[in-house]
Amino acid sequence: MVKRKSTPRRGSPTKKSSTRVYRIGNKSFKLRNTTLKHIKKLQMTTASCIPKLPFSRVIREVLQERTGAGEDYRIQLAALAALQEAAELYLVQLFEDANKCAYHARRVTVNPTDMNLALEIRGVNDPGYIKEL
């Protein structure tokens, strides 16, 4: 019996694909290597994702609105760091819940309706404050 030659492979055999295909149900989606590297980098680090200076500006603006224009308060760096850590933790958990809602609807993209549903399940009083685009 004579062996047949296999058909030649397309493309170079040493080049690896630059994308990974993930399947959710019947649908598949691709993540590029740069996206995967960025996700892994963020998961491995303990540094905050939100820059410190813009976050401190937002906190100062909220304090100005709550206390009045005439009063000026100072905030310790440790208090700002604790507020930032708590805010990032809350946002990450909210996005995880919204991602689960999108996955349940057999979607990959998170919509504002997913965020509203996650807030409603959590028991936030007014979940309608995330506006539709």
Coordinates of C-alpha atoms in Angstrom, one line a residue:
M1 CA 0.0 0.0 0.0
V2 CA 1.3 3.4 -1.0
K3 CA 1.1 6.3 1.4
R4 CA -0.4 9.5 0.1
K5 CA 1.2 12.8 0.7
S6 CA -0.8 15.1 2.9
T7 CA -1.9 18.4 1.4
P8 CA 0.5 21.3 2.2
R9 CA -0.3 23.5 5.1
R10 CA -1.4 27.1 4.3
G11 CA 0.7 29.8 5.7
S12 CA 4.0 29.4 7.5
P13 CA 4.0 26.5 9.9
T14 CA 6.1 28.3 12.5
K15 CA 3.9 31.4 12.8
K16 CA 1.3 31.2 15.6
S17 CA -2.0 32.8 15.4
S18 CA -2.2 36.3 17.1
T19 CA -5.8 35.8 18.3
R20 CA -7.5 33.4 20.6
V21 CA -11.1 32.3 20.0
Y22 CA -13.4 32.0 22.9
R23 CA -16.8 30.4 22.7
I24 CA -19.9 31.4 24.6
G25 CA -22.8 29.1 23.7
N26 CA -23.0 29.1 19.9
K27 CA -21.1 32.3 19.4
S28 CA -17.4 32.9 19.3
F29 CA -15.3 36.0 19.8
K30 CA -11.6 36.8 19.5
L31 CA -9.3 38.6 21.9
R32 CA -6.1 40.0 20.5
N33 CA -2.8 39.3 22.2
T34 CA -2.4 42.9 23.3
T35 CA -5.8 42.8 25.1
L36 CA -4.9 39.6 26.8
K37 CA -1.5 41.0 27.9
H38 CA -3.2 44.1 29.3
I39 CA -5.8 42.0 31.2
K40 CA -3.1 39.8 32.7
K41 CA -1.0 42.8 33.6
L42 CA -3.9 44.4 35.5
Q43 CA -4.8 41.2 37.2
M44 CA -1.2 40.7 38.4
T45 CA -0.7 44.2 39.8
T46 CA -2.0 45.7 43.0
A47 CA -1.8 49.3 41.8
S48 CA -5.0 51.2 41.3
C49 CA -6.6 51.6 37.9
I50 CA -8.0 55.1 38.5
P51 CA -5.3 57.8 38.5
K52 CA -4.9 59.4 41.9
L53 CA -5.1 63.1 40.9
P54 CA -8.4 63.0 38.9
F55 CA -9.9 60.9 41.6
S56 CA -8.9 63.4 44.3
R57 CA -10.4 66.2 42.2
V58 CA -13.7 64.3 42.0
I59 CA -13.7 63.8 45.8
R60 CA -13.0 67.5 46.4
E61 CA -15.8 68.5 44.0
V62 CA -18.2 66.2 45.8
L63 CA -17.2 67.7 49.2
Q64 CA -17.7 71.2 47.8
E65 CA -21.2 70.3 46.7
R66 CA -22.1 68.7 50.0
T67 CA -20.6 71.3 52.4
G68 CA -21.1 74.6 50.5
A69 CA -18.9 77.0 48.7
G70 CA -17.6 78.9 51.7
E71 CA -16.1 76.0 53.6
D72 CA -12.9 74.2 52.5
Y73 CA -11.9 70.8 53.9
R74 CA -8.6 69.0 53.8
I75 CA -8.4 65.2 53.2
Q76 CA -5.6 63.0 54.4
L77 CA -3.8 60.9 51.8
A78 CA -4.7 57.7 53.6
A79 CA -8.4 58.6 53.5
L80 CA -8.2 59.3 49.8
A81 CA -6.4 56.0 49.2
A82 CA -9.1 54.1 51.2
L83 CA -11.9 55.9 49.3
Q84 CA -10.2 55.0 46.0
E85 CA -9.7 51.4 47.0
A86 CA -13.4 51.1 48.0
A87 CA -14.6 52.8 44.8
E88 CA -12.5 50.6 42.6
L89 CA -13.7 47.5 44.4
Y90 CA -17.3 48.5 44.1
L91 CA -17.0 49.3 40.3
V92 CA -15.2 46.0 39.6
Q93 CA -17.9 44.0 41.4
L94 CA -20.6 46.0 39.5
F95 CA -19.0 45.2 36.2
E96 CA -18.6 41.6 37.1
D97 CA -22.3 41.4 37.9
A98 CA -23.2 43.3 34.7
N99 CA -21.0 40.9 32.7
K100 CA -22.9 37.9 34.2
C101 CA -26.2 39.5 33.2
A102 CA -24.8 40.0 29.6
Y103 CA -23.6 36.4 29.6
H104 CA -27.1 35.2 30.7
A105 CA -28.6 37.1 27.8
R106 CA -26.0 35.3 25.5
R107 CA -24.1 38.5 24.7
V108 CA -20.5 39.4 25.1
T109 CA -21.0 43.2 25.2
V110 CA -22.3 44.8 28.4
N111 CA -25.2 47.1 27.8
P112 CA -26.6 49.8 30.2
T113 CA -29.6 47.5 30.7
D114 CA -27.2 44.9 32.2
M115 CA -25.8 47.6 34.6
N116 CA -29.4 48.6 35.6
L117 CA -30.3 45.0 36.2
A118 CA -27.2 44.4 38.3
L119 CA -28.0 47.5 40.4
E120 CA -31.6 46.5 40.8
I121 CA -30.5 43.0 42.0
R122 CA -28.2 44.6 44.5
G123 CA -31.0 46.7 45.8
V124 CA -29.9 50.2 44.8
N125 CA -32.9 52.5 45.3
D126 CA -32.8 54.2 41.9
P127 CA -31.3 51.9 39.3
G128 CA -32.5 54.1 36.4
Y129 CA -29.6 56.6 36.7
I130 CA -27.5 54.8 34.1
K131 CA -28.9 56.4 30.9
E132 CA -29.3 54.7 27.6
L133 CA -26.9 55.9 24.9

